[in-house]
Amino acid sequence: MTTQLSDSHPEALRGLGEVLEVYKTGLALPVYVAFVLLFMGGCFCAIGVAPLFVAAQGGGGHLPLLKAVIAGIVSFAFGINLLRKNWRKPRLQVFIFRQALACVEKGEVEIIRWEDVDRVLRVDGSRNDPYCLPGDGVYQVVLHRRDGRQFVFNESLSGFRSFSQLVREHTLRYMLPPALRAYEARATIGFGEISVSPEGIHCGRDTLPWDLFEQAEVSKGRLLLYSRNGRKLFARVELAQVPNFHVLLALAEHCHVRDA
């Protein structure tokens, strides 16, 4: 699907060609939390105010009802404050072009050309933080540019899975050819904890020769490498420890077919 740029879009985007896809951040999680707090505050106040008035008229005990009203007011106040801080928070727009990715926020444009991306990381923050909530943007795609800058994108982007796939496809066009040339020159290509050479695929001090290599796959935030010996698991590594894992998958498939 393509999108036409209008006059309202920044001028810097016009020289990048046809827009392939556009992604936007939705409402931040604190906004949803604020609505929950407002709802809870309203409920506590509704539950407490009327019975409190009746209890006061009849001279009965009203301390529990008073506590409910106070809790409602506090919850309501926190909700209003959280909503005020986050409702007008600037939204990020990400434009995908064939040659680049462009981020637009507060009217400012940051262009990341695919050929300038040095590393792509996929990070699952929930593995490091057990208190992460569903939808809290725990899955991240981190792009490292050759000038040292890094850009982090998470699940707050609409269509995050599609965005991740497009990032892998476009960066692979520039990353795979030099990796193949290095392999043809009999070099060892490193991918963090995993490396590839004409001898096989390596994890630490262990090596799985290409004639015994069965498959590499990604499952639940981990890279899994299998041997042909009864589909035995050779290695299990967190994707966050394997930069450019998509290049590794493509390279492993090429080497497996050629050298098996």
PDB file of C-alpha atoms in Angstrom:
ATOM      1  CA  MET A   1       0.000   0.000   0.000  1.00  0.00           C
ATOM      2  CA  THR A   2       1.300   3.482  -0.868  1.00  0.00           C
ATOM      3  CA  THR A   3       0.444   6.861   0.678  1.00  0.00           C
ATOM      4  CA  GLN A   4       0.474  10.207  -1.092  1.00  0.00           C
ATOM      5  CA  LEU A   5       2.238  13.074   0.668  1.00  0.00           C
ATOM      6  CA  SER A   6       0.140  16.208   1.077  1.00  0.00           C
ATOM      7  CA  ASP A   7       1.152  19.847   1.472  1.00  0.00           C
ATOM      8  CA  SER A   8       0.870  19.437   5.245  1.00  0.00           C
ATOM      9  CA  HIS A   9       3.774  16.975   5.356  1.00  0.00           C
ATOM     10  CA  PRO A  10       7.308  18.304   5.975  1.00  0.00           C
ATOM     11  CA  GLU A  11       9.251  19.333   2.875  1.00  0.00           C
ATOM     12  CA  ALA A  12      12.157  17.036   3.831  1.00  0.00           C
ATOM     13  CA  LEU A  13      10.026  13.986   3.021  1.00  0.00           C
ATOM     14  CA  ARG A  14       9.365  14.927  -0.581  1.00  0.00           C
ATOM     15  CA  GLY A  15      12.779  13.982  -1.893  1.00  0.00           C
ATOM     16  CA  LEU A  16      12.559  10.429  -0.549  1.00  0.00           C
ATOM     17  CA  GLY A  17      10.219   9.106  -3.208  1.00  0.00           C
ATOM     18  CA  GLU A  18       7.044   7.111  -2.791  1.00  0.00           C
ATOM     19  CA  VAL A  19       5.743   6.394   0.713  1.00  0.00           C
ATOM     20  CA  LEU A  20       5.314   2.654   1.177  1.00  0.00           C
ATOM     21  CA  GLU A  21       3.747   2.707   4.630  1.00  0.00           C
ATOM     22  CA  VAL A  22       3.017   5.048   7.543  1.00  0.00           C
ATOM     23  CA  TYR A  23       2.945   4.106  11.228  1.00  0.00           C
ATOM     24  CA  LYS A  24       1.831   6.256  14.155  1.00  0.00           C
ATOM     25  CA  THR A  25       1.993   5.999  17.921  1.00  0.00           C
ATOM     26  CA  GLY A  26      -1.353   5.657  19.625  1.00  0.00           C
ATOM     27  CA  LEU A  27      -2.379   6.929  23.024  1.00  0.00           C
ATOM     28  CA  ALA A  28       0.315   6.155  25.582  1.00  0.00           C
ATOM     29  CA  LEU A  29      -0.370   3.617  28.327  1.00  0.00           C
ATOM     30  CA  PRO A  30      -0.541   6.365  31.027  1.00  0.00           C
ATOM     31  CA  VAL A  31      -3.616   7.756  29.245  1.00  0.00           C
ATOM     32  CA  TYR A  32      -5.430   4.440  29.626  1.00  0.00           C
ATOM     33  CA  VAL A  33      -4.295   4.222  33.260  1.00  0.00           C
ATOM     34  CA  ALA A  34      -5.666   7.731  33.788  1.00  0.00           C
ATOM     35  CA  PHE A  35      -9.103   6.687  32.495  1.00  0.00           C
ATOM     36  CA  VAL A  36      -9.068   3.684  34.849  1.00  0.00           C
ATOM     37  CA  LEU A  37      -8.226   5.938  37.795  1.00  0.00           C
ATOM     38  CA  LEU A  38     -10.996   8.362  36.845  1.00  0.00           C
ATOM     39  CA  PHE A  39     -13.482   5.501  36.612  1.00  0.00           C
ATOM     40  CA  MET A  40     -12.385   4.094  39.982  1.00  0.00           C
ATOM     41  CA  GLY A  41     -12.535   7.537  41.556  1.00  0.00           C
ATOM     42  CA  GLY A  42     -16.053   8.053  40.284  1.00  0.00           C
ATOM     43  CA  CYS A  43     -17.130   4.642  41.587  1.00  0.00           C
ATOM     44  CA  PHE A  44     -15.656   5.205  45.044  1.00  0.00           C
ATOM     45  CA  CYS A  45     -17.315   8.608  45.313  1.00  0.00           C
ATOM     46  CA  ALA A  46     -20.669   7.280  44.107  1.00  0.00           C
ATOM     47  CA  ILE A  47     -20.502   4.381  46.554  1.00  0.00           C
ATOM     48  CA  GLY A  48     -19.500   6.572  49.478  1.00  0.00           C
ATOM     49  CA  VAL A  49     -21.236   9.963  49.158  1.00  0.00           C
ATOM     50  CA  ALA A  50     -24.919   8.998  49.292  1.00  0.00           C
ATOM     51  CA  PRO A  51     -24.587   6.406  52.098  1.00  0.00           C
ATOM     52  CA  LEU A  52     -22.327   8.835  53.969  1.00  0.00           C
ATOM     53  CA  PHE A  53     -25.044  11.497  53.843  1.00  0.00           C
ATOM     54  CA  VAL A  54     -27.634   9.003  55.114  1.00  0.00           C
ATOM     55  CA  ALA A  55     -25.279   7.793  57.857  1.00  0.00           C
ATOM     56  CA  ALA A  56     -24.601  11.362  58.934  1.00  0.00           C
ATOM     57  CA  GLN A  57     -28.359  12.061  59.195  1.00  0.00           C
ATOM     58  CA  GLY A  58     -28.933   8.938  61.250  1.00  0.00           C
ATOM     59  CA  GLY A  59     -25.910   9.398  63.450  1.00  0.00           C
ATOM     60  CA  GLY A  60     -24.432   6.003  62.462  1.00  0.00           C
ATOM     61  CA  GLY A  61     -20.776   5.124  61.938  1.00  0.00           C
ATOM     62  CA  HIS A  62     -19.507   6.623  58.747  1.00  0.00           C
ATOM     63  CA  LEU A  63     -15.712   6.247  58.937  1.00  0.00           C
ATOM     64  CA  PRO A  64     -15.519   3.442  56.265  1.00  0.00           C
ATOM     65  CA  LEU A  65     -17.709   5.497  53.927  1.00  0.00           C
ATOM     66  CA  LEU A  66     -15.565   8.561  54.522  1.00  0.00           C
ATOM     67  CA  LYS A  67     -12.474   6.534  53.622  1.00  0.00           C
ATOM     68  CA  ALA A  68     -14.147   5.404  50.389  1.00  0.00           C
ATOM     69  CA  VAL A  69     -14.918   9.014  49.425  1.00  0.00           C
ATOM     70  CA  ILE A  70     -11.351  10.113  50.211  1.00  0.00           C
ATOM     71  CA  ALA A  71      -9.972   7.205  48.159  1.00  0.00           C
ATOM     72  CA  GLY A  72     -12.250   8.229  45.295  1.00  0.00           C
ATOM     73  CA  ILE A  73     -11.109  11.852  45.415  1.00  0.00           C
ATOM     74  CA  VAL A  74      -7.420  10.829  45.504  1.00  0.00           C
ATOM     75  CA  SER A  75      -7.888   8.385  42.607  1.00  0.00           C
ATOM     76  CA  PHE A  76      -9.768  11.025  40.620  1.00  0.00           C
ATOM     77  CA  ALA A  77      -7.037  13.615  41.264  1.00  0.00           C
ATOM     78  CA  PHE A  78      -4.270  11.227  40.163  1.00  0.00           C
ATOM     79  CA  GLY A  79      -6.252  10.376  37.028  1.00  0.00           C
ATOM     80  CA  ILE A  80      -6.752  14.029  36.094  1.00  0.00           C
ATOM     81  CA  ASN A  81      -3.062  14.784  36.647  1.00  0.00           C
ATOM     82  CA  LEU A  82      -1.919  11.783  34.578  1.00  0.00           C
ATOM     83  CA  LEU A  83      -4.327  12.650  31.775  1.00  0.00           C
ATOM     84  CA  ARG A  84      -3.233  16.294  31.757  1.00  0.00           C
ATOM     85  CA  LYS A  85       0.451  15.314  31.401  1.00  0.00           C
ATOM     86  CA  ASN A  86       0.004  12.733  28.646  1.00  0.00           C
ATOM     87  CA  TRP A  87      -3.027  13.699  26.572  1.00  0.00           C
ATOM     88  CA  ARG A  88      -1.190  16.264  24.474  1.00  0.00           C
ATOM     89  CA  LYS A  89       2.080  14.360  24.390  1.00  0.00           C
ATOM     90  CA  PRO A  90       3.591  14.599  20.878  1.00  0.00           C
ATOM     91  CA  ARG A  91       2.806  11.637  18.637  1.00  0.00           C
ATOM     92  CA  LEU A  92       5.436   9.998  16.475  1.00  0.00           C
ATOM     93  CA  GLN A  93       4.873   9.298  12.773  1.00  0.00           C
ATOM     94  CA  VAL A  94       7.159   6.870  10.937  1.00  0.00           C
ATOM     95  CA  PHE A  95       7.229   6.932   7.133  1.00  0.00           C
ATOM     96  CA  ILE A  96       8.687   3.958   5.263  1.00  0.00           C
ATOM     97  CA  PHE A  97      10.350   4.637   1.908  1.00  0.00           C
ATOM     98  CA  ARG A  98      12.289   2.241  -0.278  1.00  0.00           C
ATOM     99  CA  GLN A  99      15.581   3.990   0.515  1.00  0.00           C
ATOM    100  CA  ALA A 100      14.933   5.264   4.025  1.00  0.00           C
ATOM    101  CA  LEU A 101      12.811   5.530   7.137  1.00  0.00           C
ATOM    102  CA  ALA A 102      11.689   8.982   8.319  1.00  0.00           C
ATOM    103  CA  CYS A 103      10.537   9.898  11.836  1.00  0.00           C
ATOM    104  CA  VAL A 104       8.376  12.991  12.285  1.00  0.00           C
ATOM    105  CA  GLU A 105       7.726  14.364  15.761  1.00  0.00           C
ATOM    106  CA  LYS A 106       6.905  17.928  16.844  1.00  0.00           C
ATOM    107  CA  GLY A 107       7.373  18.976  13.223  1.00  0.00           C
ATOM    108  CA  GLU A 108      10.995  17.803  13.211  1.00  0.00           C
ATOM    109  CA  VAL A 109      12.178  15.155  10.736  1.00  0.00           C
ATOM    110  CA  GLU A 110      14.878  12.505  11.299  1.00  0.00           C
ATOM    111  CA  ILE A 111      15.827  10.485   8.230  1.00  0.00           C
ATOM    112  CA  ILE A 112      17.460   7.075   8.626  1.00  0.00           C
ATOM    113  CA  ARG A 113      18.681   5.647   5.333  1.00  0.00           C
ATOM    114  CA  TRP A 114      18.627   1.856   5.199  1.00  0.00           C
ATOM    115  CA  GLU A 115      22.201   1.741   3.925  1.00  0.00           C
ATOM    116  CA  ASP A 116      23.340   3.668   7.022  1.00  0.00           C
ATOM    117  CA  VAL A 117      21.856   1.184   9.490  1.00  0.00           C
ATOM    118  CA  ASP A 118      24.682  -0.796  11.070  1.00  0.00           C
ATOM    119  CA  ARG A 119      22.770  -3.012  13.475  1.00  0.00           C
ATOM    120  CA  VAL A 120      19.180  -4.105  14.041  1.00  0.00           C
ATOM    121  CA  LEU A 121      18.231  -5.463  17.451  1.00  0.00           C
ATOM    122  CA  ARG A 122      14.991  -6.912  18.686  1.00  0.00           C
ATOM    123  CA  VAL A 123      14.572  -6.602  22.441  1.00  0.00           C
ATOM    124  CA  ASP A 124      11.950  -8.131  24.715  1.00  0.00           C
ATOM    125  CA  GLY A 125      11.941  -5.857  27.748  1.00  0.00           C
ATOM    126  CA  SER A 126       9.651  -8.154  29.750  1.00  0.00           C
ATOM    127  CA  ARG A 127      12.522 -10.645  30.151  1.00  0.00           C
ATOM    128  CA  ASN A 128      14.427  -8.011  32.113  1.00  0.00           C
ATOM    129  CA  ASP A 129      11.446  -6.467  33.873  1.00  0.00           C
ATOM    130  CA  PRO A 130       8.914  -8.932  35.353  1.00  0.00           C
ATOM    131  CA  TYR A 131       6.551  -6.041  36.143  1.00  0.00           C
ATOM    132  CA  CYS A 132       6.013  -5.057  32.497  1.00  0.00           C
ATOM    133  CA  LEU A 133       2.330  -4.894  31.641  1.00  0.00           C
ATOM    134  CA  PRO A 134       0.787  -6.253  28.426  1.00  0.00           C
ATOM    135  CA  GLY A 135       0.811  -3.505  25.802  1.00  0.00           C
ATOM    136  CA  ASP A 136       3.491  -1.574  27.698  1.00  0.00           C
ATOM    137  CA  GLY A 137       5.710  -1.395  24.608  1.00  0.00           C
ATOM    138  CA  VAL A 138       7.971  -4.161  25.900  1.00  0.00           C
ATOM    139  CA  TYR A 139       8.928  -5.424  22.447  1.00  0.00           C
ATOM    140  CA  GLN A 140      11.380  -3.064  20.813  1.00  0.00           C
ATOM    141  CA  VAL A 141      13.216  -2.716  17.538  1.00  0.00           C
ATOM    142  CA  VAL A 142      16.480  -0.808  17.977  1.00  0.00           C
ATOM    143  CA  LEU A 143      18.268   0.630  14.937  1.00  0.00           C
ATOM    144  CA  HIS A 144      21.937   1.574  15.281  1.00  0.00           C
ATOM    145  CA  ARG A 145      23.146   4.038  12.669  1.00  0.00           C
ATOM    146  CA  ARG A 146      26.765   4.193  11.523  1.00  0.00           C
ATOM    147  CA  ASP A 147      27.203   7.621  13.112  1.00  0.00           C
ATOM    148  CA  GLY A 148      26.648   6.054  16.541  1.00  0.00           C
ATOM    149  CA  ARG A 149      23.051   7.183  17.088  1.00  0.00           C
ATOM    150  CA  GLN A 150      20.367   4.674  17.960  1.00  0.00           C
ATOM    151  CA  PHE A 151      16.609   4.789  17.468  1.00  0.00           C
ATOM    152  CA  VAL A 152      14.147   2.774  19.524  1.00  0.00           C
ATOM    153  CA  PHE A 153      10.670   1.799  18.339  1.00  0.00           C
ATOM    154  CA  ASN A 154       8.168  -0.195  20.383  1.00  0.00           C
ATOM    155  CA  GLU A 155       4.638  -1.554  20.380  1.00  0.00           C
ATOM    156  CA  SER A 156       3.123   1.881  20.810  1.00  0.00           C
ATOM    157  CA  LEU A 157       3.475   2.098  17.002  1.00  0.00           C
ATOM    158  CA  SER A 158       0.372   0.986  15.158  1.00  0.00           C
ATOM    159  CA  GLY A 159       1.076  -2.189  13.179  1.00  0.00           C
ATOM    160  CA  PHE A 160       4.320  -2.804  15.068  1.00  0.00           C
ATOM    161  CA  ARG A 161       4.708  -6.343  13.696  1.00  0.00           C
ATOM    162  CA  SER A 162       4.366  -5.112  10.112  1.00  0.00           C
ATOM    163  CA  PHE A 163       6.827  -2.294  10.860  1.00  0.00           C
ATOM    164  CA  SER A 164       9.366  -4.792  12.233  1.00  0.00           C
ATOM    165  CA  GLN A 165       9.034  -6.944   9.136  1.00  0.00           C
ATOM    166  CA  LEU A 166       9.597  -3.996   6.785  1.00  0.00           C
ATOM    167  CA  VAL A 167      12.682  -2.907   8.752  1.00  0.00           C
ATOM    168  CA  ARG A 168      14.152  -6.394   8.367  1.00  0.00           C
ATOM    169  CA  GLU A 169      13.333  -6.587   4.659  1.00  0.00           C
ATOM    170  CA  HIS A 170      14.821  -3.209   3.766  1.00  0.00           C
ATOM    171  CA  THR A 171      17.976  -3.510   5.888  1.00  0.00           C
ATOM    172  CA  LEU A 172      18.589  -7.043   4.612  1.00  0.00           C
ATOM    173  CA  ARG A 173      19.026  -5.678   1.081  1.00  0.00           C
ATOM    174  CA  TYR A 174      22.122  -3.781   2.259  1.00  0.00           C
ATOM    175  CA  MET A 175      23.426  -6.112   4.975  1.00  0.00           C
ATOM    176  CA  LEU A 176      23.301  -9.516   3.297  1.00  0.00           C
ATOM    177  CA  PRO A 177      25.574  -8.868   0.244  1.00  0.00           C
ATOM    178  CA  PRO A 178      28.663  -7.854   2.312  1.00  0.00           C
ATOM    179  CA  ALA A 179      28.041 -10.800   4.650  1.00  0.00           C
ATOM    180  CA  LEU A 180      27.985 -13.156   1.656  1.00  0.00           C
ATOM    181  CA  ARG A 181      31.199 -11.623   0.296  1.00  0.00           C
ATOM    182  CA  ALA A 182      32.894 -12.105   3.660  1.00  0.00           C
ATOM    183  CA  TYR A 183      31.748 -15.707   3.741  1.00  0.00           C
ATOM    184  CA  GLU A 184      33.071 -16.318   0.220  1.00  0.00           C
ATOM    185  CA  ALA A 185      36.409 -14.912   1.431  1.00  0.00           C
ATOM    186  CA  ARG A 186      36.338 -17.585   4.178  1.00  0.00           C
ATOM    187  CA  ALA A 187      35.972 -15.039   6.958  1.00  0.00           C
ATOM    188  CA  THR A 188      34.073 -15.545  10.217  1.00  0.00           C
ATOM    189  CA  ILE A 189      31.029 -13.285  10.487  1.00  0.00           C
ATOM    190  CA  GLY A 190      29.963 -12.370  14.016  1.00  0.00           C
ATOM    191  CA  PHE A 191      26.403 -11.896  15.264  1.00  0.00           C
ATOM    192  CA  GLY A 192      26.943 -11.322  18.953  1.00  0.00           C
ATOM    193  CA  GLU A 193      26.944 -14.689  20.696  1.00  0.00           C
ATOM    194  CA  ILE A 194      26.614 -16.518  17.359  1.00  0.00           C
ATOM    195  CA  SER A 195      29.082 -16.554  14.472  1.00  0.00           C
ATOM    196  CA  VAL A 196      29.173 -18.139  11.024  1.00  0.00           C
ATOM    197  CA  SER A 197      32.133 -19.447   9.009  1.00  0.00           C
ATOM    198  CA  PRO A 198      32.708 -21.955   6.197  1.00  0.00           C
ATOM    199  CA  GLU A 199      33.240 -24.578   8.926  1.00  0.00           C
ATOM    200  CA  GLY A 200      29.775 -24.161  10.364  1.00  0.00           C
ATOM    201  CA  ILE A 201      27.790 -22.134  12.844  1.00  0.00           C
ATOM    202  CA  HIS A 202      29.395 -21.351  16.206  1.00  0.00           C
ATOM    203  CA  CYS A 203      28.029 -20.643  19.681  1.00  0.00           C
ATOM    204  CA  GLY A 204      30.731 -20.069  22.255  1.00  0.00           C
ATOM    205  CA  ARG A 205      33.278 -22.865  21.866  1.00  0.00           C
ATOM    206  CA  ASP A 206      30.810 -25.216  20.193  1.00  0.00           C
ATOM    207  CA  THR A 207      30.558 -25.619  16.426  1.00  0.00           C
ATOM    208  CA  LEU A 208      27.767 -27.171  14.394  1.00  0.00           C
ATOM    209  CA  PRO A 209      29.119 -28.187  10.938  1.00  0.00           C
ATOM    210  CA  TRP A 210      26.956 -27.293   7.968  1.00  0.00           C
ATOM    211  CA  ASP A 211      26.343 -30.942   7.096  1.00  0.00           C
ATOM    212  CA  LEU A 212      24.750 -31.384  10.537  1.00  0.00           C
ATOM    213  CA  PHE A 213      22.842 -28.089  10.547  1.00  0.00           C
ATOM    214  CA  GLU A 214      19.065 -28.558  10.302  1.00  0.00           C
ATOM    215  CA  GLN A 215      17.305 -25.239  10.892  1.00  0.00           C
ATOM    216  CA  ALA A 216      17.404 -21.822  12.549  1.00  0.00           C
ATOM    217  CA  GLU A 217      14.189 -20.252  13.781  1.00  0.00           C
ATOM    218  CA  VAL A 218      12.878 -17.504  16.046  1.00  0.00           C
ATOM    219  CA  SER A 219      10.444 -18.385  18.830  1.00  0.00           C
ATOM    220  CA  LYS A 220       9.289 -16.348  21.837  1.00  0.00           C
ATOM    221  CA  GLY A 221      12.100 -13.823  21.612  1.00  0.00           C
ATOM    222  CA  ARG A 222      14.842 -16.420  21.199  1.00  0.00           C
ATOM    223  CA  LEU A 223      16.946 -17.739  18.346  1.00  0.00           C
ATOM    224  CA  LEU A 224      16.876 -21.545  18.187  1.00  0.00           C
ATOM    225  CA  LEU A 225      19.461 -23.549  16.246  1.00  0.00           C
ATOM    226  CA  TYR A 226      18.798 -27.233  15.528  1.00  0.00           C
ATOM    227  CA  SER A 227      21.042 -30.128  14.569  1.00  0.00           C
ATOM    228  CA  ARG A 228      20.035 -32.944  12.220  1.00  0.00           C
ATOM    229  CA  ASN A 229      20.729 -35.467  14.977  1.00  0.00           C
ATOM    230  CA  GLY A 230      17.083 -36.069  15.840  1.00  0.00           C
ATOM    231  CA  ARG A 231      16.429 -32.335  15.521  1.00  0.00           C
ATOM    232  CA  LYS A 232      18.489 -31.794  18.634  1.00  0.00           C
ATOM    233  CA  LEU A 233      18.684 -28.241  19.956  1.00  0.00           C
ATOM    234  CA  PHE A 234      22.213 -26.948  19.392  1.00  0.00           C
ATOM    235  CA  ALA A 235      21.787 -23.446  20.857  1.00  0.00           C
ATOM    236  CA  ARG A 236      19.143 -21.170  22.366  1.00  0.00           C
ATOM    237  CA  VAL A 237      20.040 -17.465  22.497  1.00  0.00           C
ATOM    238  CA  GLU A 238      18.047 -14.338  23.364  1.00  0.00           C
ATOM    239  CA  LEU A 239      17.446 -12.224  20.247  1.00  0.00           C
ATOM    240  CA  ALA A 240      18.718  -9.180  22.126  1.00  0.00           C
ATOM    241  CA  GLN A 241      22.127 -10.912  22.133  1.00  0.00           C
ATOM    242  CA  VAL A 242      22.075 -11.505  18.364  1.00  0.00           C
ATOM    243  CA  PRO A 243      22.367  -8.222  16.401  1.00  0.00           C
ATOM    244  CA  ASN A 244      21.152  -8.494  12.804  1.00  0.00           C
ATOM    245  CA  PHE A 245      19.532 -11.855  13.503  1.00  0.00           C
ATOM    246  CA  HIS A 246      17.602 -11.564  10.218  1.00  0.00           C
ATOM    247  CA  VAL A 247      20.910 -11.447   8.330  1.00  0.00           C
ATOM    248  CA  LEU A 248      22.094 -14.489  10.280  1.00  0.00           C
ATOM    249  CA  LEU A 249      18.967 -16.429   9.289  1.00  0.00           C
ATOM    250  CA  ALA A 250      19.422 -15.583   5.596  1.00  0.00           C
ATOM    251  CA  LEU A 251      23.153 -16.324   5.694  1.00  0.00           C
ATOM    252  CA  ALA A 252      22.653 -19.634   7.502  1.00  0.00           C
ATOM    253  CA  GLU A 253      20.119 -20.732   4.898  1.00  0.00           C
ATOM    254  CA  HIS A 254      22.538 -19.837   2.079  1.00  0.00           C
ATOM    255  CA  CYS A 255      25.478 -21.619   3.712  1.00  0.00           C
ATOM    256  CA  HIS A 256      23.389 -24.656   4.600  1.00  0.00           C
ATOM    257  CA  VAL A 257      22.220 -25.130   1.018  1.00  0.00           C
ATOM    258  CA  ARG A 258      25.657 -24.542  -0.451  1.00  0.00           C
ATOM    259  CA  ASP A 259      27.958 -26.406   1.947  1.00  0.00           C
ATOM    260  CA  ALA A 260      25.761 -29.195   3.303  1.00  0.00           C
TER     261      ALA A 260
END
